[in-house]
Short mmCIF file of C-alpha atoms in Angstrom, two decimals:
data_model
loop_
_atom_site.label_atom_id
_atom_site.label_comp_id
_atom_site.label_asym_id
_atom_site.label_seq_id
_atom_site.Cartn_x
_atom_site.Cartn_y
_atom_site.Cartn_z
CA UNK A 1 7.42 43.06 -35.33
CA UNK A 2 10.24 45.14 -33.90
CA UNK A 3 11.72 45.70 -37.38
CA UNK A 4 8.44 47.10 -38.64
CA UNK A 5 8.46 49.91 -36.09
CA UNK A 6 9.97 53.27 -36.96
CA UNK A 7 13.58 54.09 -36.25
CA UNK A 8 12.74 56.64 -33.55
CA UNK A 9 10.56 54.14 -31.70
CA UNK A 10 13.21 51.45 -32.05
CA UNK A 11 15.90 53.76 -30.72
CA UNK A 12 13.77 54.82 -27.74
CA UNK A 13 12.93 51.19 -26.91
CA UNK A 14 16.52 50.03 -27.39
CA UNK A 15 18.08 52.85 -25.42
CA UNK A 16 15.36 52.55 -22.77
CA UNK A 17 15.97 48.80 -22.47
CA UNK A 18 19.74 49.31 -22.22
CA UNK A 19 19.25 52.04 -19.64
CA UNK A 20 16.81 49.90 -17.65
CA UNK A 21 19.18 46.95 -17.78
CA UNK A 22 22.12 49.09 -16.69
CA UNK A 23 20.29 50.78 -13.86
CA UNK A 24 18.80 47.46 -12.70
CA UNK A 25 22.20 45.81 -12.64
CA UNK A 26 23.69 48.81 -10.88
CA UNK A 27 20.83 48.78 -8.35
CA UNK A 28 21.16 45.05 -7.68
CA UNK A 29 24.91 45.31 -7.35
CA UNK A 30 24.65 48.37 -5.11
CA UNK A 31 22.04 46.64 -2.92
CA UNK A 32 24.15 43.50 -2.68
CA UNK A 33 27.26 45.52 -1.96
CA UNK A 34 25.38 47.63 0.60
CA UNK A 35 24.05 44.50 2.35
CA UNK A 36 27.48 42.89 2.50
CA UNK A 37 29.10 46.09 3.66
CA UNK A 38 26.55 46.59 6.43
CA UNK A 39 26.90 43.02 7.65
CA UNK A 40 30.68 43.44 7.68
CA UNK A 41 30.35 46.77 9.44
CA UNK A 42 28.00 45.34 12.11
CA UNK A 43 30.28 42.36 12.60
CA UNK A 44 33.30 44.60 13.05
CA UNK A 45 31.30 46.75 15.43
CA UNK A 46 30.36 43.68 17.48
CA UNK A 47 33.99 42.58 17.55
CA UNK A 48 35.17 46.01 18.65
CA UNK A 49 32.63 46.15 21.47
CA UNK A 50 33.59 42.59 22.51
CA UNK A 51 37.25 43.52 22.69
CA UNK A 52 36.45 46.65 24.65
CA UNK A 53 34.28 44.74 27.15
CA UNK A 54 36.89 41.96 27.46
CA UNK A 55 39.56 44.50 28.35
CA UNK A 56 37.45 46.27 31.00
CA UNK A 57 38.97 45.82 34.52
CA UNK A 58 35.54 45.38 36.07
CA UNK A 59 34.84 42.46 33.72
CA UNK A 60 38.23 40.87 34.47
CA UNK A 61 37.65 41.29 38.18
CA UNK A 62 34.09 39.95 37.97
CA UNK A 63 35.25 36.81 36.16
CA UNK A 64 38.10 36.34 38.57
CA UNK A 65 35.65 36.62 41.54
CA UNK A 66 32.84 34.86 39.57
CA UNK A 67 30.57 37.76 40.58
CA UNK A 68 27.56 36.78 38.49
CA UNK A 69 25.30 39.58 39.68
CA UNK A 70 27.85 42.33 38.98
CA UNK A 71 28.69 40.86 35.55
CA UNK A 72 25.02 40.68 34.52
CA UNK A 73 24.39 44.26 35.55
CA UNK A 74 27.49 45.38 33.69
CA UNK A 75 26.62 43.36 30.58
CA UNK A 76 23.05 44.69 30.55
CA UNK A 77 24.21 48.29 30.88
CA UNK A 78 26.90 47.91 28.17
CA UNK A 79 24.45 46.21 25.78
CA UNK A 80 22.00 49.08 26.19
CA UNK A 81 24.77 51.68 25.75
CA UNK A 82 26.09 50.06 22.54
CA UNK A 83 22.60 49.18 21.19
CA UNK A 84 23.61 45.54 21.07
CA UNK A 85 21.16 42.65 21.09
CA UNK A 86 23.09 40.95 23.87
CA UNK A 87 26.41 40.73 25.68
CA UNK A 88 27.33 37.32 27.08
CA UNK A 89 30.28 36.73 29.43
CA UNK A 90 31.74 33.28 30.10
CA UNK A 91 34.60 31.79 32.12
CA UNK A 92 37.66 29.90 30.85
CA UNK A 93 35.44 26.86 30.13
CA UNK A 94 32.87 28.89 28.16
CA UNK A 95 30.33 28.58 30.98
CA UNK A 96 28.01 31.58 31.02
CA UNK A 97 28.45 34.03 33.89
CA UNK A 98 26.27 36.76 32.32
CA UNK A 99 23.37 36.40 29.87
CA UNK A 100 20.12 38.33 29.19
CA UNK A 101 18.18 35.13 30.08
CA UNK A 102 18.83 34.15 33.72
CA UNK A 103 17.97 30.46 33.07
CA UNK A 104 20.91 30.12 30.70
CA UNK A 105 23.47 31.29 33.24
CA UNK A 106 25.72 28.44 34.36
CA UNK A 107 25.29 26.56 31.07
CA UNK A 108 27.87 26.21 28.29
CA UNK A 109 27.85 28.84 25.56
CA UNK A 110 28.15 26.00 23.03
CA UNK A 111 24.53 24.98 23.56
CA UNK A 112 23.47 28.26 21.95
CA UNK A 113 25.21 28.25 18.57
CA UNK A 114 27.42 25.18 18.75
CA UNK A 115 30.53 27.36 19.17
CA UNK A 116 32.50 26.28 22.27
CA UNK A 117 34.77 29.36 22.02
CA UNK A 118 37.89 27.31 21.36
CA UNK A 119 39.34 29.93 19.02
CA UNK A 120 39.15 32.57 21.76
CA UNK A 121 39.85 30.46 24.86
CA UNK A 122 42.66 28.32 23.50
CA UNK A 123 44.08 30.26 20.51
CA UNK A 124 43.46 33.70 22.03
CA UNK A 125 41.84 34.86 18.72
CA UNK A 126 39.13 37.48 18.40
CA UNK A 127 36.66 36.74 15.56
CA UNK A 128 33.25 37.42 14.00
CA UNK A 129 30.57 34.81 13.37
CA UNK A 130 26.93 34.70 12.33
CA UNK A 131 24.70 32.26 14.16
CA UNK A 132 21.10 31.46 15.07
CA UNK A 133 20.84 31.46 18.87
CA UNK A 134 18.23 31.66 21.58
CA UNK A 135 17.90 35.41 20.96
CA UNK A 136 17.58 35.04 17.18
CA UNK A 137 19.84 35.39 14.15
CA UNK A 138 22.72 37.73 14.94
CA UNK A 139 26.20 38.89 13.99
CA UNK A 140 28.51 38.02 16.87
CA UNK A 141 31.92 39.33 17.86
CA UNK A 142 33.88 37.15 20.31
CA UNK A 143 37.04 38.13 22.21
CA UNK A 144 39.09 36.39 24.93
CA UNK A 145 39.38 37.92 28.44
CA UNK A 146 43.06 37.95 29.40
CA UNK A 147 44.56 38.36 32.85
CA UNK A 148 46.75 41.48 32.60
CA UNK A 149 49.46 40.29 34.96
CA UNK A 150 49.89 36.68 33.92
CA UNK A 151 48.50 36.81 30.38
CA UNK A 152 46.27 33.85 31.18
CA UNK A 153 42.96 33.55 29.33
CA UNK A 154 40.32 33.52 32.03
CA UNK A 155 37.12 33.99 30.04
CA UNK A 156 35.30 35.01 26.85
CA UNK A 157 32.96 37.87 25.84
CA UNK A 158 30.37 37.50 23.05
CA UNK A 159 28.59 40.63 21.70
CA UNK A 160 25.70 40.18 19.27
CA UNK A 161 23.72 42.47 16.98
CA UNK A 162 20.49 41.14 15.56
CA UNK A 163 20.20 40.57 11.83
CA UNK A 164 16.81 42.26 11.94
CA UNK A 165 18.60 45.47 12.90
CA UNK A 166 20.89 45.09 9.91
CA UNK A 167 17.95 44.35 7.59
CA UNK A 168 16.09 47.40 8.83
CA UNK A 169 19.12 49.54 8.09
CA UNK A 170 19.50 47.94 4.64
CA UNK A 171 15.83 48.54 3.90
CA UNK A 172 16.16 52.20 4.88
CA UNK A 173 19.16 52.69 2.61
CA UNK A 174 17.59 50.61 -0.17
CA UNK A 175 14.61 52.94 -0.40
CA UNK A 176 16.95 55.84 -1.09
CA UNK A 177 19.08 53.72 -3.45
CA UNK A 178 16.20 52.44 -5.58
CA UNK A 179 14.63 55.89 -5.69
CA UNK A 180 17.86 57.22 -7.19
CA UNK A 181 17.99 54.24 -9.59
CA UNK A 182 14.39 54.88 -10.70
CA UNK A 183 15.10 58.57 -11.23
CA UNK A 184 18.22 57.69 -13.24
CA UNK A 185 16.13 55.30 -15.38
CA UNK A 186 13.54 58.01 -16.05
CA UNK A 187 16.24 60.52 -16.98
CA UNK A 188 17.86 57.90 -19.26
CA UNK A 189 14.57 57.33 -21.08
CA UNK A 190 14.07 61.07 -21.56
CA UNK A 191 17.63 61.39 -22.88
CA UNK A 192 16.95 58.45 -25.23
CA UNK A 193 13.89 60.26 -26.59
CA UNK A 194 15.90 63.46 -27.18
CA UNK A 195 18.81 61.58 -28.81
CA UNK A 196 16.45 59.59 -31.04
CA UNK A 197 14.69 62.78 -32.14
CA UNK A 198 17.93 64.58 -32.97
CA UNK A 199 19.35 61.55 -34.74
CA UNK A 200 16.19 61.25 -36.80
CA UNK A 201 16.44 64.90 -37.82
CA UNK A 202 20.14 64.50 -38.65
CA UNK A 203 19.33 61.78 -41.21
CA UNK A 204 16.46 63.83 -42.69
CA UNK A 205 13.75 61.63 -41.21
CA UNK A 206 14.83 58.58 -43.21
CA UNK A 207 14.47 55.02 -42.03
CA UNK A 208 17.50 52.65 -42.06
CA UNK A 209 16.03 50.70 -44.98
CA UNK A 210 15.60 53.93 -46.94
CA UNK A 211 19.19 54.96 -46.15
CA UNK A 212 20.46 51.55 -47.29
CA UNK A 213 18.45 51.81 -50.51
CA UNK A 214 19.74 55.35 -51.17
CA UNK A 215 23.29 54.19 -50.55
CA UNK A 216 22.86 51.34 -53.01
CA UNK A 217 21.31 53.68 -55.58
CA UNK A 218 24.11 56.21 -55.05
CA UNK A 219 26.76 53.51 -55.48
CA UNK A 220 25.04 52.16 -58.59
CA UNK A 221 24.81 55.71 -60.00
CA UNK A 222 28.49 56.39 -59.35
CA UNK A 223 29.52 53.15 -61.01
CA UNK A 224 27.22 53.66 -63.99
CA UNK A 225 28.34 57.14 -65.05
CA UNK A 226 30.98 57.26 -67.76
CA UNK A 227 32.94 60.01 -66.04
CA UNK A 228 35.52 59.35 -63.37
CA UNK A 229 34.48 60.65 -59.94
CA UNK A 230 36.68 61.21 -56.89
CA UNK A 231 35.60 62.88 -53.65
CA UNK A 232 37.77 63.99 -50.72
CA UNK A 233 36.93 65.21 -47.24
CA UNK A 234 38.17 68.35 -45.49
CA UNK A 235 41.44 66.59 -44.60
CA UNK A 236 42.25 65.72 -48.21
CA UNK A 237 41.42 62.03 -47.70
CA UNK A 238 39.69 60.13 -50.52
CA UNK A 239 36.16 59.12 -49.50
CA UNK A 240 34.59 58.07 -52.81
CA UNK A 241 35.94 56.77 -56.10
CA UNK A 242 34.19 54.90 -58.92
CA UNK A 243 35.45 52.27 -61.36
CA UNK A 244 35.58 54.72 -64.26
CA UNK A 245 38.02 56.90 -62.30
CA UNK A 246 40.34 53.93 -61.77
CA UNK A 247 40.16 52.99 -65.44
CA UNK A 248 40.60 56.55 -66.66
CA UNK A 249 43.64 57.15 -64.43
CA UNK A 250 45.14 53.77 -65.27
CA UNK A 251 45.04 52.56 -61.65
CA UNK A 252 44.69 48.99 -60.46
CA UNK A 253 40.93 48.40 -60.05
CA UNK A 254 41.63 46.13 -57.07
CA UNK A 255 43.59 48.79 -55.16
CA UNK A 256 41.49 50.35 -52.37
CA UNK A 257 41.80 54.14 -52.57
CA UNK A 258 39.25 55.17 -49.94
CA UNK A 259 40.99 56.44 -46.83
CA UNK A 260 44.24 57.37 -48.62
CA UNK A 261 45.45 60.99 -49.09
CA UNK A 262 44.69 62.51 -52.48
CA UNK A 263 48.28 63.78 -52.73
CA UNK A 264 49.50 60.19 -52.52
CA UNK A 265 47.39 59.14 -55.51
CA UNK A 266 47.23 62.36 -57.57
CA UNK A 267 49.95 64.74 -56.39
CA UNK A 268 49.30 66.99 -59.41
CA UNK A 269 45.63 67.38 -58.50
CA UNK A 270 44.30 70.84 -57.55
CA UNK A 271 41.53 69.48 -55.31
CA UNK A 272 43.20 70.88 -52.20
CA UNK A 273 43.29 74.37 -53.71
CA UNK A 274 39.55 74.16 -54.38
CA UNK A 275 39.13 72.92 -50.79
CA UNK A 276 40.92 76.04 -49.53
CA UNK A 277 39.36 78.60 -51.87
CA UNK A 278 35.86 77.13 -52.14
CA UNK A 279 35.72 78.28 -55.78
CA UNK A 280 34.26 75.74 -58.24
CA UNK A 281 36.23 74.93 -61.37
CA UNK A 282 34.50 73.79 -64.57
CA UNK A 283 35.76 72.30 -67.87
CA UNK A 284 39.42 72.75 -66.99
CA UNK A 285 41.96 70.99 -69.20
CA UNK A 286 44.62 69.37 -67.00
CA UNK A 287 47.19 66.60 -67.14
CA UNK A 288 46.73 63.77 -64.65
CA UNK A 289 49.11 60.80 -64.66
CA UNK A 290 50.37 61.89 -68.10
CA UNK A 291 46.86 61.95 -69.53
CA UNK A 292 44.99 65.00 -70.74
CA UNK A 293 41.67 65.35 -68.93
CA UNK A 294 38.64 67.62 -68.89
CA UNK A 295 37.95 68.17 -65.19
CA UNK A 296 35.14 69.72 -63.14
CA UNK A 297 35.74 70.42 -59.43
CA UNK A 298 32.99 71.41 -57.02
CA UNK A 299 33.34 72.13 -53.27
CA UNK A 300 30.93 70.40 -50.90
CA UNK A 301 29.50 72.72 -48.25
CA UNK A 302 27.75 72.16 -44.96
CA UNK A 303 26.32 75.55 -44.12
CA UNK A 304 29.21 77.97 -44.58
CA UNK A 305 31.89 75.31 -43.99
CA UNK A 306 33.61 73.47 -46.84
CA UNK A 307 33.68 69.80 -45.88
CA UNK A 308 35.08 68.32 -49.10
CA UNK A 309 35.49 68.46 -52.87
CA UNK A 310 34.01 66.31 -55.65
CA UNK A 311 35.83 66.06 -58.98
CA UNK A 312 34.52 64.54 -62.22
CA UNK A 313 36.77 64.02 -65.20
CA UNK A 314 37.11 62.23 -68.49
CA UNK A 315 39.79 61.84 -71.10
CA UNK A 316 40.16 64.67 -73.56
CA UNK A 317 40.19 62.06 -76.33
CA UNK A 318 36.61 61.06 -75.50
CA UNK A 319 35.48 64.67 -75.69
CA UNK A 320 37.39 65.06 -78.94
CA UNK A 321 35.76 61.94 -80.30
CA UNK A 322 32.31 63.36 -79.64
CA UNK A 323 33.40 66.68 -81.11
CA UNK A 324 34.78 64.90 -84.15
CA UNK A 325 31.52 63.07 -84.74
CA UNK A 326 29.52 66.28 -84.38
CA UNK A 327 31.93 68.11 -86.68
CA UNK A 328 31.59 65.48 -89.38
CA UNK A 329 27.82 65.45 -89.08
CA UNK A 330 27.76 69.24 -89.36
CA UNK A 331 30.08 69.11 -92.36
CA UNK A 332 27.91 66.54 -94.09
CA UNK A 333 24.81 68.59 -93.32
CA UNK A 334 26.38 71.85 -94.58
CA UNK A 335 27.64 70.13 -97.71
CA UNK A 336 24.30 68.50 -98.50
CA UNK A 337 22.37 71.66 -97.73
CA UNK A 338 24.64 73.78 -99.90
CA UNK A 339 24.63 71.31 -102.74
CA UNK A 340 20.86 70.83 -102.55
CA UNK A 341 20.24 74.56 -102.64
CA UNK A 342 22.76 75.18 -105.41
CA UNK A 343 21.70 72.29 -107.59
CA UNK A 344 18.07 73.14 -107.05
CA UNK A 345 18.71 76.59 -108.51
CA UNK A 346 20.76 75.13 -111.35
CA UNK A 347 18.07 72.56 -112.17
CA UNK A 348 15.41 75.27 -112.20
CA UNK A 349 17.56 77.33 -114.57
CA UNK A 350 18.23 74.35 -116.85
CA UNK A 351 14.53 73.45 -116.83
CA UNK A 352 13.68 77.02 -117.82
CA UNK A 353 16.22 77.03 -120.65
CA UNK A 354 14.80 73.78 -122.02
CA UNK A 355 11.25 75.14 -121.81
CA UNK A 356 12.22 78.16 -123.91
CA UNK A 357 14.08 75.79 -126.24
CA UNK A 358 17.50 77.37 -125.46
CA UNK A 359 19.09 73.94 -125.67
CA UNK A 360 22.58 75.14 -126.43
CA UNK A 361 22.63 77.46 -123.41
CA UNK A 362 21.36 74.64 -121.22
CA UNK A 363 24.13 72.34 -122.45
CA UNK A 364 26.74 75.05 -121.87
CA UNK A 365 25.48 75.61 -118.30
CA UNK A 366 25.58 71.89 -117.57
CA UNK A 367 29.05 71.61 -119.03
CA UNK A 368 30.31 74.61 -117.06
CA UNK A 369 28.86 73.22 -113.85
CA UNK A 370 30.36 69.80 -114.38
CA UNK A 371 33.66 71.31 -115.45
CA UNK A 372 33.98 73.51 -112.30
CA UNK A 373 33.22 70.65 -109.92
CA UNK A 374 35.39 68.19 -111.78
CA UNK A 375 38.30 70.64 -111.68
CA UNK A 376 37.84 71.19 -107.93
CA UNK A 377 37.50 67.45 -107.23
CA UNK A 378 40.62 66.67 -109.28
CA UNK A 379 42.53 69.42 -107.45
CA UNK A 380 41.46 68.09 -104.05
CA UNK A 381 42.26 64.48 -105.00
CA UNK A 382 45.74 65.44 -106.13
CA UNK A 383 46.61 68.10 -103.54
CA UNK A 384 44.69 66.89 -100.49
CA UNK A 385 44.38 63.09 -100.43
CA UNK A 386 43.06 63.16 -96.84
CA UNK A 387 39.26 62.62 -97.29
CA UNK A 388 38.27 64.48 -94.13
CA UNK A 389 40.06 67.69 -95.11
CA UNK A 390 39.04 67.34 -98.78
CA UNK A 391 35.41 66.90 -97.75
CA UNK A 392 35.62 69.99 -95.53
CA UNK A 393 37.01 72.11 -98.36
CA UNK A 394 34.38 70.83 -100.82
CA UNK A 395 31.64 71.72 -98.34
CA UNK A 396 33.04 75.22 -97.79
CA UNK A 397 33.31 75.69 -101.58
CA UNK A 398 29.61 74.88 -102.00
CA UNK A 399 28.69 77.08 -99.03
CA UNK A 400 30.58 79.99 -100.59
CA UNK A 401 28.68 79.55 -103.82
CA UNK A 402 25.40 79.44 -101.92
CA UNK A 403 26.34 82.79 -100.30
CA UNK A 404 27.10 84.27 -103.70
CA UNK A 405 30.86 84.19 -103.02
CA UNK A 406 33.74 82.36 -104.59
CA UNK A 407 36.23 80.24 -102.65
CA UNK A 408 39.35 79.97 -104.75
CA UNK A 409 41.82 77.25 -103.84
CA UNK A 410 45.30 77.90 -105.14
CA UNK A 411 46.00 75.20 -107.78
CA UNK A 412 49.62 75.09 -106.57
CA UNK A 413 48.44 74.04 -103.10
CA UNK A 414 49.67 70.76 -101.68
CA UNK A 415 48.81 69.09 -98.41
CA UNK A 416 49.88 65.45 -98.53
CA UNK A 417 52.34 65.21 -95.61
CA UNK A 418 50.02 65.65 -92.63
CA UNK A 419 51.38 63.96 -89.45
CA UNK A 420 49.51 60.77 -88.62
CA UNK A 421 49.02 61.80 -85.00
CA UNK A 422 47.49 65.18 -85.84
CA UNK A 423 43.77 65.01 -84.96
CA UNK A 424 41.92 65.53 -88.22
CA UNK A 425 38.72 66.69 -86.55
CA UNK A 426 40.56 69.52 -84.77
CA UNK A 427 42.47 70.50 -87.91
CA UNK A 428 39.21 70.58 -89.87
CA UNK A 429 37.58 72.64 -87.11
CA UNK A 430 40.41 75.19 -87.19
CA UNK A 431 40.49 75.44 -90.98
CA UNK A 432 36.69 75.60 -91.19
CA UNK A 433 36.55 78.41 -88.61
CA UNK A 434 39.08 80.49 -90.55
CA UNK A 435 37.19 79.99 -93.83
CA UNK A 436 33.79 80.72 -92.22
CA UNK A 437 35.15 83.95 -90.74
CA UNK A 438 36.54 84.92 -94.12
CA UNK A 439 33.19 84.20 -95.84
CA UNK A 440 31.26 86.27 -93.27
CA UNK A 441 33.68 89.19 -93.42
CA UNK A 442 33.71 89.21 -97.24
CA UNK A 443 29.93 89.05 -97.55
CA UNK A 444 29.46 91.90 -95.09
CA UNK A 445 32.05 94.09 -96.80
CA UNK A 446 31.69 93.22 -100.50
CA UNK A 447 28.47 91.24 -100.86
CA UNK A 448 27.88 88.84 -103.74
CA UNK A 449 30.83 88.31 -106.02
CA UNK A 450 33.36 88.49 -103.19
CA UNK A 451 36.39 86.26 -103.27
CA UNK A 452 38.19 84.22 -100.63
CA UNK A 453 41.62 82.82 -101.37
CA UNK A 454 42.97 79.60 -99.78
CA UNK A 455 46.49 78.28 -100.28
CA UNK A 456 48.20 75.35 -98.58
CA UNK A 457 51.68 73.91 -98.52
CA UNK A 458 53.44 71.14 -96.63
CA UNK A 459 56.95 71.86 -97.89
CA UNK A 460 59.58 72.08 -95.20
CA UNK A 461 58.98 71.29 -91.52
CA UNK A 462 55.58 72.94 -91.18
CA UNK A 463 52.09 72.82 -92.57
CA UNK A 464 51.09 76.30 -93.73
CA UNK A 465 47.56 77.47 -94.46
CA UNK A 466 46.78 80.94 -95.76
CA UNK A 467 43.22 82.33 -95.84
CA UNK A 468 42.66 85.74 -97.45
CA UNK A 469 39.39 87.63 -97.40
CA UNK A 470 38.01 90.93 -98.68
CA UNK A 471 36.57 91.99 -95.34
CA UNK A 472 37.08 95.25 -93.47
CA UNK A 473 40.32 94.05 -91.91
CA UNK A 474 41.30 93.85 -88.25
CA UNK A 475 42.90 96.79 -86.37
CA UNK A 476 46.43 96.00 -85.25
CA UNK A 477 45.63 96.68 -81.58
CA UNK A 478 42.84 94.06 -81.70
CA UNK A 479 44.74 91.23 -83.36
CA UNK A 480 45.77 89.56 -80.12
CA UNK A 481 42.40 90.00 -78.37
CA UNK A 482 40.37 88.33 -81.13
CA UNK A 483 41.76 84.96 -80.04
CA UNK A 484 40.35 85.38 -76.52
CA UNK A 485 37.14 83.61 -75.65
CA UNK A 486 34.03 85.73 -76.29
CA UNK A 487 35.93 88.50 -78.16
CA UNK A 488 34.75 89.21 -81.71
CA UNK A 489 34.54 92.04 -84.19
CA UNK A 490 30.98 90.89 -85.02
CA UNK A 491 27.90 91.88 -83.05
CA UNK A 492 25.97 89.34 -80.98
CA UNK A 493 26.57 86.94 -78.11
CA UNK A 494 27.07 83.88 -80.31
CA UNK A 495 30.39 85.06 -81.72
CA UNK A 496 33.90 85.03 -80.26
CA UNK A 497 34.44 81.27 -79.99
CA UNK A 498 35.84 80.16 -83.38
CA UNK A 499 39.21 81.92 -83.11
CA UNK A 500 39.44 80.89 -79.45
CA UNK A 501 39.23 77.25 -80.56
CA UNK A 502 41.90 77.97 -83.14
CA UNK A 503 44.15 79.41 -80.43
CA UNK A 504 43.57 76.40 -78.14
CA UNK A 505 44.50 73.94 -80.90
CA UNK A 506 47.63 75.90 -81.75
CA UNK A 507 48.71 75.98 -78.12
CA UNK A 508 48.30 72.23 -77.78
CA UNK A 509 50.02 71.46 -81.08
CA UNK A 510 52.78 74.05 -80.73
CA UNK A 511 51.67 76.06 -83.76
CA UNK A 512 51.20 79.76 -84.40
CA UNK A 513 49.07 82.17 -86.42
CA UNK A 514 49.74 85.60 -87.92
CA UNK A 515 47.28 88.25 -89.06
CA UNK A 516 48.30 90.70 -91.83
CA UNK A 517 46.51 93.44 -93.77
CA UNK A 518 46.20 93.05 -97.52
CA UNK A 519 46.76 95.86 -99.98
CA UNK A 520 43.47 97.60 -100.54
CA UNK A 521 41.17 95.81 -98.14
CA UNK A 522 40.89 92.53 -96.34
CA UNK A 523 43.33 90.53 -94.24
CA UNK A 524 45.30 87.31 -94.31
CA UNK A 525 45.39 84.64 -91.63
CA UNK A 526 48.47 82.40 -91.85
CA UNK A 527 48.51 79.19 -89.84
CA UNK A 528 51.81 77.38 -89.03
CA UNK A 529 51.72 73.83 -87.68
CA UNK A 530 54.95 71.89 -87.01
CA UNK A 531 55.10 68.37 -88.44
CA UNK A 532 57.42 66.87 -85.86
CA UNK A 533 57.43 66.79 -82.07
CA UNK A 534 60.84 68.50 -82.13
CA UNK A 535 59.35 71.38 -84.03
CA UNK A 536 56.52 71.55 -81.51
CA UNK A 537 58.98 71.66 -78.62
CA UNK A 538 60.80 74.56 -80.27
CA UNK A 539 57.55 76.46 -80.33
#
């Protein structure tokens, strides 16, 4: 039943119960301590009065003379003055000489409480005792009466304070005490209500079960994503890390990282700089633990304060793999689309020639078409045995024809010694971007019939690609800027990315590119890619 109540109610009840228990225990302890203290205090008071009376000269003289009348008057007056229940005076045999009840005078003090006064009369000790006597329950202080000259014990004095007096005092103090305890309990309950309300607001009104479920969902989400995720707090301490992060970074999956400084695990990380600047960082290529990553970093804010940073990352190879798949699909689509369009036109032309019975012209067209493609295919098979690059060039050849242009591949070209570790998808992307730019520039400047020249060579220590167009050319002062992201000589927001990708690939591979004007019109892009890692280091 208690679990079904809301968190706020549970907190109020729990805190209220704890407060009630605490205040009750404090009240009981305080009452017990107060009672004990008062009884001790009354006992000590009785003892002090007994000692004072026992040392009075008039008492000593009265005992010496056995002046019962004088001792009773003195005892009565002293009892009234000290608000005592009684003062009893006895001789050296504990026989009463003074007592509030006249009939008890001359009898032994032992018949009252069973105490024969041995401790005072024989041992000379002053002490406190509680006993039930003829005058009721009382705290008694007893002291010996000593002869000043001889030091002889000649009598005993017993001073008593009634327990009812003590209980009345305790009751008076207890009313105040328990009033304070009750007020403290009420204040505690009010504080519990305020704390419960603020706590509930701090957790966005969620119940513990909802928080637990959200935590489980959050953990399952973190573990299910295919990107590595690491979060740090404002002190640079790791607070969250998922399995993918451990696998991606090559860390032991059984090593606990939470609670450890980020600099201890990833000293090359820039998370602390994001923590200081508060500026998010997206799609940044970085090296972490000798692995190339694509990283996103986002500061976590609480109001205006930055309380941490979350980083997501994945291997560059995975991104490249996706890019490679998309590139191939696009190449296949471009090739099929170009071939379909071109062959559709050719088939319509051949069908028309047959219908007008121009059979010889139809055969010549078919032969020419087959001859051109066969020559290109033979050239690519001999000069470019890599199927990915050959397929790219064949697709661009068909696309050029669809645009009314001609892509001429130098028959002396040769590209057979491509390094095995060179990513083919990126090489195809770079080469395709250069050819596409050349096609667009030539079509805009010359129109149908324009020509694009491609030559390739792998002689020496570099792979060299040359792409020549008949476009308007590129001003010399703009040749460096065209490789920046978003910069293009064409109009529109969708341009300015192809040459930027070319520049990125060259930077990673250690290559270079030159741009030269051609005689007349057009320009030449020359791409240099080193074959060996030594050549890349020299770049």
